[in-house]
Coordinates of C-alpha atoms in Angstrom, one line a residue:
M97 CA 14.2 12.4 -9.0
L98 CA 13.3 10.4 -12.7
V99 CA 14.8 12.6 -15.3
L100 CA 13.4 11.4 -18.8
N101 CA 16.5 11.2 -21.7
E102 CA 15.5 12.7 -25.1
A103 CA 14.4 9.8 -26.7
Q104 CA 11.4 9.8 -23.9
A105 CA 11.1 13.0 -24.1
L106 CA 10.4 13.0 -27.5
V107 CA 7.7 10.3 -27.1
V108 CA 6.2 12.1 -24.4
E109 CA 6.0 14.6 -26.2
S110 CA 4.4 12.9 -29.2
L111 CA 2.1 10.7 -27.3
L112 CA 0.9 13.8 -25.5
T113 CA 0.9 16.2 -29.2
K114 CA -1.3 13.8 -30.5
M115 CA -3.4 13.3 -27.4
L116 CA -4.5 16.4 -27.7
I117 CA -5.1 16.8 -31.1
N118 CA -7.0 13.2 -31.2
E119 CA -4.8 11.7 -33.6
T120 CA -4.1 7.8 -33.1
Y121 CA -1.2 6.6 -30.9
S122 CA 0.7 3.8 -30.0
V123 CA -0.7 1.4 -27.0
S124 CA 2.8 0.6 -26.4
E125 CA 4.2 3.8 -27.0
L126 CA 2.0 4.4 -23.6
E127 CA 1.9 1.9 -22.0
E128 CA 5.9 2.4 -22.3
A129 CA 6.1 6.2 -21.5
I130 CA 3.4 5.0 -17.9
S131 CA 5.8 2.3 -16.7
W132 CA 8.6 5.3 -17.2
F133 CA 6.2 8.0 -14.3
Q134 CA 5.1 4.8 -12.4
R135 CA 8.1 4.7 -10.1
E136 CA 6.9 5.4 -6.0
T137 CA 10.0 7.6 -4.5
D138 CA 10.9 9.3 -7.8
R139 CA 10.3 12.8 -8.8
I140 CA 9.3 13.4 -12.5
S141 CA 12.3 16.1 -14.0
C142 CA 11.5 16.5 -18.0
P143 CA 14.4 18.3 -21.0
F144 CA 11.6 20.0 -22.4
E145 CA 12.9 23.0 -23.5
Q146 CA 11.0 26.4 -23.7
V147 CA 11.2 26.2 -27.3
W148 CA 9.2 22.7 -26.9
S149 CA 6.7 24.5 -25.2
K150 CA 5.7 26.6 -27.2
N151 CA 6.0 23.9 -30.6
L152 CA 3.2 22.5 -29.3
A153 CA 1.2 24.5 -28.3
Q154 CA 1.1 26.4 -31.6
E155 CA 0.6 22.8 -33.3
I156 CA -2.9 22.4 -30.8
V157 CA -4.4 25.7 -31.9
R158 CA -3.7 24.9 -35.4
A159 CA -5.3 21.7 -35.2
L160 CA -8.1 23.6 -32.9
R161 CA -8.6 25.9 -35.6
S162 CA -8.7 23.4 -38.0
Q163 CA -11.2 21.5 -36.4
G164 CA -13.7 25.0 -36.3

């Protein structure tokens, strides 16, 4: 099982947020994050908390509303 540490989880959070709201992001960070998920035998468990999920959802809604 692959468990992301806090720094890795923050990178993934940042990348997903930027992708969802069409902001620019670093290709090198994306490549690094992809490498964490390419281990064939690992299952993925990220230490995201419920608060993070709620904050991400609110940020996405805010961004979508500002575009419309």
